DNA sequence: ATCAGGCGTGAGAATCATTCTCATGAACTC
DNA sequence: GAGTTCATGAGAATGATTCTCACGCCTGAT
C-alpha cells in the first residue's frame, strides 16, 4: 500500500517544502523543469493527488478554477488567507467558525457536512508593487 | 448599456426563477431544451455571466470545479448550505463569520479582502434515497 | 410602422487544466 | 541478481468554458 519512493515523488515533495505559497500543478512542473529535476506533468498531478489523499498537502481552488497546492505547517484542519496575486499564505484557525458551521448545517437536517472557508486578499508586498506602477 | 431583452435571456431567467437549487450551465441548457425553449449553450453561459455580473445570480463551484448558478431570494451578501447530490440549497446568514473574516484578514495586512464560505452536505431526501438502495 | 445599425445568437472551433492510455523503465521482494 | 509490480511520461482524450464570425433580431430614431 505504501507509495513507492521514486526520484519524481521526492522532487515534488522537496519543491513543496521549499515553497511557502500555494502553487498550481503547472507552476510546480515548471519549477521542477527549471531546476533540472524534470518530472512529467502527469506525474506531478499524480504525486499531488496522492499527497492530497494522504492529507500531506492542502488543495484549494483559485478564482479561475485552477487547483492550488501547499504543504502546510499543520496537519490538523485549518483554513487560509491567500494573496490572489502571489499565493502568499497565512494559516488560519477558526474555532468559532467551526462550531458555527456544524451547528448551522445540522440544524437543517444535512449530513456528511463539509465546509469551505477561504479568505482572499492582496498582501502588503503585492499592494506595494501595484502602487509603484 | 442595458442588456437587450431577448427570448433567450428571458427563458434563462424564468428557468432560474422556477428552480430552487443550484444548477450548472449545462443542466440549465438541457432543461431549456426539454421545455422546447431551446437556447444555445454559449448563450446560456453569456446570460448567466451577465446575471452574475449584475449580482442577479450567485455562482459557486462544485467540488469537481463546475460552476453552479442560483437566483437567491436575497440580494444581500449571504452564504449557502448546499446538497452536493441534488443542489438543494439553504441560504445562510453569518454575521459572526463576517466579522471574524474581515478582522482576521486585516490583522495580517491584507487588502481587498473577500471570503468564500460554503457548506456542503447530503440533504435529508438524498440520504433517504441512498438508504433505499 | 419602417429603417438602419448595433448587439445578441448559435454552431462549431479553440482553449486549457486535468485525466487517461499504454508501452517502457525503475523500485522492491526474495 | 531476477522477476514481479507499479510508477512514469508522451501524447491523446476529456469536458467545461470561451471564442469566432456570419447572420438575424431588438431598439431607438424617423
Ligand atoms: Mn474549518
Ligand atoms: Mn460572508
Ligand atoms: Zn501577494
Ligand atoms: Zn439532496
Short mmCIF file of C-alpha atoms (C1' of nucleotides) and ligand atoms in Angstrom, two decimals:
data_model
loop_
_atom_site.label_atom_id
_atom_site.label_comp_id
_atom_site.label_asym_id
_atom_site.label_seq_id
_atom_site.Cartn_x
_atom_site.Cartn_y
_atom_site.Cartn_z
CA UNK A 1 0.00 0.00 0.00
CA UNK A 2 2.85 2.37 0.77
CA UNK A 3 3.67 4.57 -2.19
CA UNK A 4 6.89 3.68 -3.93
CA UNK A 5 9.65 6.19 -3.35
CA UNK A 6 10.80 7.49 -6.70
CA UNK A 7 13.03 10.35 -7.78
CA UNK A 8 9.97 12.15 -9.12
CA UNK A 9 7.88 11.87 -5.99
CA UNK A 10 10.81 13.02 -3.89
CA UNK A 11 11.37 16.00 -6.14
CA UNK A 12 7.75 17.09 -5.87
CA UNK A 13 7.77 16.87 -2.09
CA UNK A 14 11.04 18.76 -1.83
CA UNK A 15 9.81 21.51 -4.10
CA UNK A 16 6.69 21.87 -2.00
CA UNK A 17 8.73 22.01 1.18
CA UNK A 18 10.78 24.90 -0.12
CA UNK A 19 7.74 26.81 -1.27
CA UNK A 20 5.72 28.77 1.25
CA UNK A 21 2.89 29.67 -1.09
CA UNK A 22 0.03 27.94 -2.83
CA UNK A 23 1.09 26.84 -6.29
CA UNK A 24 -0.61 25.16 -9.23
CA UNK A 25 0.48 21.83 -10.66
CA UNK A 26 1.59 23.62 -13.80
CA UNK A 27 3.71 26.06 -11.80
CA UNK A 28 5.32 23.23 -9.88
CA UNK A 29 6.03 21.38 -13.09
CA UNK A 30 7.76 24.46 -14.49
CA UNK A 31 9.71 24.99 -11.28
CA UNK A 32 10.99 21.42 -11.38
CA UNK A 33 11.93 21.72 -15.02
CA UNK A 34 13.85 24.93 -14.28
CA UNK A 35 15.81 23.13 -11.58
CA UNK A 36 16.76 20.32 -13.89
CA UNK A 37 14.73 17.92 -11.75
CA UNK A 38 12.47 17.36 -14.69
CA UNK A 39 9.26 15.44 -13.96
CA UNK A 40 6.44 14.65 -16.34
CA UNK A 41 3.34 16.78 -15.93
CA UNK A 42 1.08 13.78 -15.47
CA UNK A 43 3.38 12.57 -12.73
CA UNK A 44 3.23 15.92 -10.97
CA UNK A 45 -0.55 15.65 -10.98
CA UNK A 46 -0.44 12.10 -9.69
CA UNK A 47 2.00 12.95 -6.93
CA UNK A 48 -0.09 15.91 -5.81
CA UNK A 49 -3.25 13.86 -5.81
CA UNK A 50 -1.61 11.14 -3.74
CA UNK A 51 -0.30 13.70 -1.28
CA UNK A 52 -3.71 15.31 -1.04
CA UNK A 53 -5.36 11.94 -0.41
CA UNK A 54 -2.88 11.38 2.39
CA UNK A 55 -3.61 14.86 3.75
CA UNK A 56 0.01 15.79 3.21
CA UNK A 57 -0.94 18.80 1.12
CA UNK A 58 -3.90 21.14 1.15
CA UNK A 59 -5.75 21.87 -2.06
CA UNK A 60 -7.84 24.86 -2.89
CA UNK A 61 -9.34 26.36 -5.98
CA UNK A 62 -8.22 29.70 -7.33
CA UNK A 63 -10.91 32.04 -8.56
CA UNK A 64 -10.30 30.88 -12.12
CA UNK A 65 -10.86 27.27 -11.09
CA UNK A 66 -7.25 26.11 -11.14
CA UNK A 67 -6.25 23.85 -8.24
CA UNK A 68 -3.55 25.17 -5.92
CA UNK A 69 -1.42 23.04 -3.63
CA UNK A 70 0.55 23.72 -0.48
CA UNK A 71 2.38 21.75 2.17
CA UNK A 72 1.07 23.42 5.30
CA UNK A 73 2.83 23.52 8.65
CA UNK A 74 -0.11 21.98 10.47
CA UNK A 75 -1.59 18.67 9.67
CA UNK A 76 -4.78 19.48 11.55
CA UNK A 77 -7.80 21.02 9.92
CA UNK A 78 -7.39 24.73 9.29
CA UNK A 79 -8.09 27.44 6.76
CA UNK A 80 -6.12 30.00 4.76
CA UNK A 81 -5.75 33.63 3.95
CA UNK A 82 -4.22 33.70 0.48
CA UNK A 83 -2.91 36.51 -1.69
CA UNK A 84 -4.69 36.15 -5.00
CA UNK A 85 -1.69 37.67 -6.81
CA UNK A 86 1.32 35.78 -5.48
CA UNK A 87 -0.12 32.89 -3.49
CA UNK A 88 1.37 34.05 -0.19
CA UNK A 89 -0.47 32.23 2.55
CA UNK A 90 -1.28 32.62 6.22
CA UNK A 91 -2.75 29.64 8.02
CA UNK A 92 -5.86 30.46 9.97
CA UNK A 93 -7.57 28.86 12.91
CA UNK A 94 -11.28 29.33 13.28
CA UNK A 95 -12.68 27.51 16.29
CA UNK A 96 -15.61 29.92 16.31
CA UNK A 97 -16.37 29.24 12.68
CA UNK A 98 -16.00 25.51 13.04
CA UNK A 99 -18.68 25.43 15.70
CA UNK A 100 -20.90 27.76 13.72
CA UNK A 101 -20.62 25.71 10.53
CA UNK A 102 -21.50 22.35 12.01
CA UNK A 103 -24.36 23.76 14.04
CA UNK A 104 -25.96 25.54 11.10
CA UNK A 105 -25.72 22.54 8.80
CA UNK A 106 -27.04 20.08 11.34
CA UNK A 107 -29.99 22.35 12.13
CA UNK A 108 -31.11 21.96 8.51
CA UNK A 109 -31.02 18.18 8.61
CA UNK A 110 -27.93 17.84 6.44
CA UNK A 111 -25.42 15.01 6.81
CA UNK A 112 -21.80 14.43 5.81
CA UNK A 113 -21.11 18.08 6.31
CA UNK A 114 -18.01 19.77 4.97
CA UNK A 115 -17.18 23.41 4.75
CA UNK A 116 -15.13 25.59 2.51
CA UNK A 117 -13.80 28.67 4.22
CA UNK A 118 -11.06 30.58 2.47
CA UNK A 119 -10.04 34.22 2.65
CA UNK A 120 -8.59 36.00 -0.38
CA UNK A 121 -6.85 39.34 -0.49
CA UNK A 122 -3.87 41.33 -1.69
CA UNK A 123 -0.81 41.01 0.52
CA UNK A 124 1.23 44.02 1.60
CA UNK A 125 4.03 43.30 -0.90
CA UNK A 126 1.69 42.96 -3.87
CA UNK A 127 -0.09 46.16 -2.87
CA UNK A 128 3.28 47.93 -2.81
CA UNK A 129 4.36 46.72 -6.25
CA UNK A 130 0.98 47.64 -7.72
CA UNK A 131 1.37 51.16 -6.35
CA UNK A 132 4.81 51.54 -7.99
CA UNK A 133 3.37 51.29 -11.49
CA UNK B 1 -25.72 49.71 -21.53
CA UNK B 2 -28.91 47.94 -20.54
CA UNK B 3 -28.94 44.35 -21.76
CA UNK B 4 -31.25 43.79 -24.69
CA UNK B 5 -34.34 41.77 -23.81
CA UNK B 6 -34.40 38.65 -25.94
CA UNK B 7 -36.38 35.44 -25.91
CA UNK B 8 -33.27 33.59 -24.80
CA UNK B 9 -32.41 35.82 -21.90
CA UNK B 10 -35.98 35.76 -20.70
CA UNK B 11 -36.06 31.98 -20.87
CA UNK B 12 -32.91 31.67 -18.77
CA UNK B 13 -34.23 34.00 -16.09
CA UNK B 14 -37.57 32.23 -15.96
CA UNK B 15 -35.93 28.84 -15.66
CA UNK B 16 -33.80 30.11 -12.81
CA UNK B 17 -36.83 31.54 -11.07
CA UNK B 18 -38.62 28.22 -11.11
CA UNK B 19 -35.60 26.36 -9.83
CA UNK B 20 -34.81 26.39 -6.13
CA UNK B 21 -31.47 24.66 -6.40
CA UNK B 22 -28.02 25.41 -7.67
CA UNK B 23 -27.67 24.24 -11.24
CA UNK B 24 -24.87 24.13 -13.77
CA UNK B 25 -25.00 25.92 -17.11
CA UNK B 26 -25.15 22.54 -18.83
CA UNK B 27 -28.08 21.44 -16.70
CA UNK B 28 -29.94 24.65 -17.43
CA UNK B 29 -29.26 24.25 -21.12
CA UNK B 30 -30.74 20.77 -21.02
CA UNK B 31 -33.75 21.94 -19.01
CA UNK B 32 -34.49 24.64 -21.56
CA UNK B 33 -34.13 22.22 -24.43
CA UNK B 34 -36.54 19.81 -22.74
CA UNK B 35 -39.11 22.59 -22.44
CA UNK B 36 -38.85 23.46 -26.09
CA UNK B 37 -37.44 26.86 -25.14
CA UNK B 38 -34.22 25.89 -26.85
CA UNK B 39 -31.29 28.24 -26.27
CA UNK B 40 -27.74 27.84 -27.49
CA UNK B 41 -25.26 26.68 -24.91
CA UNK B 42 -22.97 29.66 -25.48
CA UNK B 43 -25.94 31.93 -24.92
CA UNK B 44 -26.78 30.24 -21.65
CA UNK B 45 -23.24 30.87 -20.49
CA UNK B 46 -23.39 34.50 -21.59
CA UNK B 47 -26.73 35.10 -19.89
CA UNK B 48 -25.51 33.57 -16.65
CA UNK B 49 -22.35 35.60 -16.72
CA UNK B 50 -24.28 38.80 -17.28
CA UNK B 51 -26.65 37.95 -14.45
CA UNK B 52 -23.72 37.17 -12.18
CA UNK B 53 -22.05 40.48 -13.04
CA UNK B 54 -25.28 42.22 -12.13
CA UNK B 55 -25.45 40.24 -8.88
CA UNK B 56 -28.75 38.75 -10.00
CA UNK B 57 -27.45 35.23 -9.54
CA UNK B 58 -24.97 33.67 -7.16
CA UNK B 59 -22.22 31.47 -8.50
CA UNK B 60 -20.32 28.79 -6.71
CA UNK B 61 -18.01 26.00 -7.64
CA UNK B 62 -18.94 22.37 -7.14
CA UNK B 63 -16.27 20.07 -5.81
CA UNK B 64 -15.49 18.91 -9.34
CA UNK B 65 -14.91 22.50 -10.43
CA UNK B 66 -18.14 23.02 -12.35
CA UNK B 67 -19.81 26.39 -11.82
CA UNK B 68 -23.28 26.33 -10.29
CA UNK B 69 -25.83 29.13 -10.53
CA UNK B 70 -28.83 30.13 -8.47
CA UNK B 71 -31.23 33.04 -8.24
CA UNK B 72 -31.31 33.57 -4.49
CA UNK B 73 -34.14 35.17 -2.57
CA UNK B 74 -31.88 37.77 -1.02
CA UNK B 75 -29.83 40.20 -2.95
CA UNK B 76 -27.66 40.95 0.06
CA UNK B 77 -24.44 39.11 0.77
CA UNK B 78 -25.02 35.67 2.22
CA UNK B 79 -23.77 32.10 2.09
CA UNK B 80 -25.17 28.68 1.32
CA UNK B 81 -25.65 25.19 2.61
CA UNK B 82 -25.84 23.02 -0.49
CA UNK B 83 -26.62 19.35 -1.04
CA UNK B 84 -23.76 18.00 -3.09
CA UNK B 85 -26.05 15.42 -4.66
CA UNK B 86 -29.11 17.37 -5.77
CA UNK B 87 -28.17 21.03 -5.37
CA UNK B 88 -30.84 21.73 -2.76
CA UNK B 89 -29.90 24.96 -1.07
CA UNK B 90 -30.49 26.78 2.18
CA UNK B 91 -29.42 30.41 2.38
CA UNK B 92 -27.31 31.17 5.40
CA UNK B 93 -26.57 34.32 7.32
CA UNK B 94 -23.33 34.54 9.18
CA UNK B 95 -22.90 37.86 10.95
CA UNK B 96 -20.45 36.21 13.33
CA UNK B 97 -18.39 34.84 10.48
CA UNK B 98 -18.43 38.08 8.57
CA UNK B 99 -16.88 39.91 11.48
CA UNK B 100 -14.38 37.14 12.07
CA UNK B 101 -13.29 37.04 8.43
CA UNK B 102 -12.60 40.72 7.99
CA UNK B 103 -10.83 41.00 11.32
CA UNK B 104 -8.52 38.08 10.66
CA UNK B 105 -7.58 39.26 7.18
CA UNK B 106 -6.97 42.86 8.20
CA UNK B 107 -4.77 41.73 11.08
CA UNK B 108 -2.41 40.17 8.54
CA UNK B 109 -2.10 43.34 6.46
CA UNK B 110 -4.16 42.06 3.55
CA UNK B 111 -6.31 44.32 1.37
CA UNK B 112 -9.24 43.82 -0.99
CA UNK B 113 -10.47 41.02 1.17
CA UNK B 114 -13.07 38.55 0.00
CA UNK B 115 -14.16 35.33 1.57
CA UNK B 116 -15.54 32.06 0.36
CA UNK B 117 -17.73 30.32 2.90
CA UNK B 118 -19.86 27.47 1.69
CA UNK B 119 -21.28 24.47 3.48
CA UNK B 120 -21.75 21.15 1.69
CA UNK B 121 -23.69 18.13 2.83
CA UNK B 122 -26.25 15.49 2.00
CA UNK B 123 -29.83 16.63 2.40
CA UNK B 124 -32.46 14.52 4.17
CA UNK B 125 -34.08 13.42 0.89
CA UNK B 126 -30.84 12.32 -0.69
CA UNK B 127 -29.88 10.42 2.43
CA UNK B 128 -33.23 8.60 2.27
CA UNK B 129 -32.87 7.59 -1.37
CA UNK B 130 -29.32 6.39 -0.78
CA UNK B 131 -30.58 4.19 2.07
CA UNK B 132 -33.22 2.61 -0.17
CA UNK B 133 -30.66 1.00 -2.44
"C1'" DA C 1 -44.83 51.16 -38.98
"C1'" DT C 2 -40.30 51.45 -41.12
"C1'" DC C 3 -35.30 51.53 -41.23
"C1'" DA C 4 -30.67 51.20 -40.18
"C1'" DG C 5 -27.12 49.95 -37.15
"C1'" DG C 6 -25.72 47.59 -33.32
"C1'" DC C 7 -25.96 43.94 -30.35
"C1'" DG C 8 -27.20 39.10 -29.35
"C1'" DT C 9 -27.25 34.46 -31.12
"C1'" DG C 10 -25.57 29.83 -32.15
"C1'" DA C 11 -22.82 26.12 -34.34
"C1'" DG C 12 -18.61 24.77 -34.22
"C1'" DA C 13 -13.74 25.55 -33.33
"C1'" DA C 14 -10.44 26.72 -29.86
"C1'" DT C 15 -8.63 26.75 -25.18
"C1'" DC C 16 -6.82 24.81 -21.16
"C1'" DA C 17 -6.49 22.22 -16.96
"C1'" DT C 18 -6.80 17.68 -15.84
"C1'" DT C 19 -7.14 12.72 -16.73
"C1'" DC C 20 -6.37 8.63 -19.42
"C1'" DT C 21 -3.65 5.17 -22.24
"C1'" DC C 22 -0.16 2.10 -22.70
"C1'" DA C 23 4.46 0.86 -23.78
"C1'" DT C 24 8.73 1.27 -21.16
"C1'" DG C 25 11.68 1.58 -17.11
"C1'" DA C 26 12.60 1.77 -12.39
"C1'" DA C 27 11.58 0.06 -7.30
"C1'" DC C 28 11.03 -3.53 -4.04
"C1'" DT C 29 10.93 -8.57 -2.65
"C1'" DC C 30 13.17 -12.77 -2.09
"C1'" DG D 1 20.63 -10.55 -9.37
"C1'" DA D 2 16.00 -11.89 -11.35
"C1'" DG D 3 11.22 -11.34 -11.53
"C1'" DT D 4 7.10 -9.07 -10.46
"C1'" DT D 5 4.76 -4.94 -9.86
"C1'" DC D 6 3.92 -0.40 -10.03
"C1'" DA D 7 5.33 4.37 -11.48
"C1'" DT D 8 6.49 7.11 -15.38
"C1'" DG D 9 5.78 10.14 -19.41
"C1'" DA D 10 4.47 11.49 -24.11
"C1'" DG D 11 0.64 12.16 -26.31
"C1'" DA D 12 -4.28 11.55 -26.88
"C1'" DA D 13 -8.68 12.25 -24.78
"C1'" DT D 14 -11.96 14.69 -21.92
"C1'" DG D 15 -15.01 18.26 -20.61
"C1'" DA D 16 -16.30 22.75 -19.17
"C1'" DT D 17 -15.92 27.21 -20.75
"C1'" DT D 18 -14.75 30.73 -24.15
"C1'" DC D 19 -14.06 32.41 -28.74
"C1'" DT D 20 -15.24 33.30 -33.73
"C1'" DC D 21 -17.96 35.24 -37.03
"C1'" DA D 22 -21.75 35.18 -40.22
"C1'" DC D 23 -26.47 36.04 -39.66
"C1'" DG D 24 -30.73 37.91 -37.71
"C1'" DC D 25 -33.43 40.08 -34.18
"C1'" DC D 26 -34.01 44.37 -30.85
"C1'" DT D 27 -34.47 49.10 -30.43
"C1'" DG D 28 -34.40 53.97 -30.95
"C1'" DA D 29 -35.00 57.43 -34.29
"C1'" DT D 30 -37.54 58.93 -38.21
MN1 LIG E 1 -12.90 24.60 9.24
MN1 LIG E 2 -19.88 36.39 4.14
ZN1 LIG E 3 0.89 38.85 -2.82
ZN1 LIG E 4 -30.04 16.38 -1.88
#
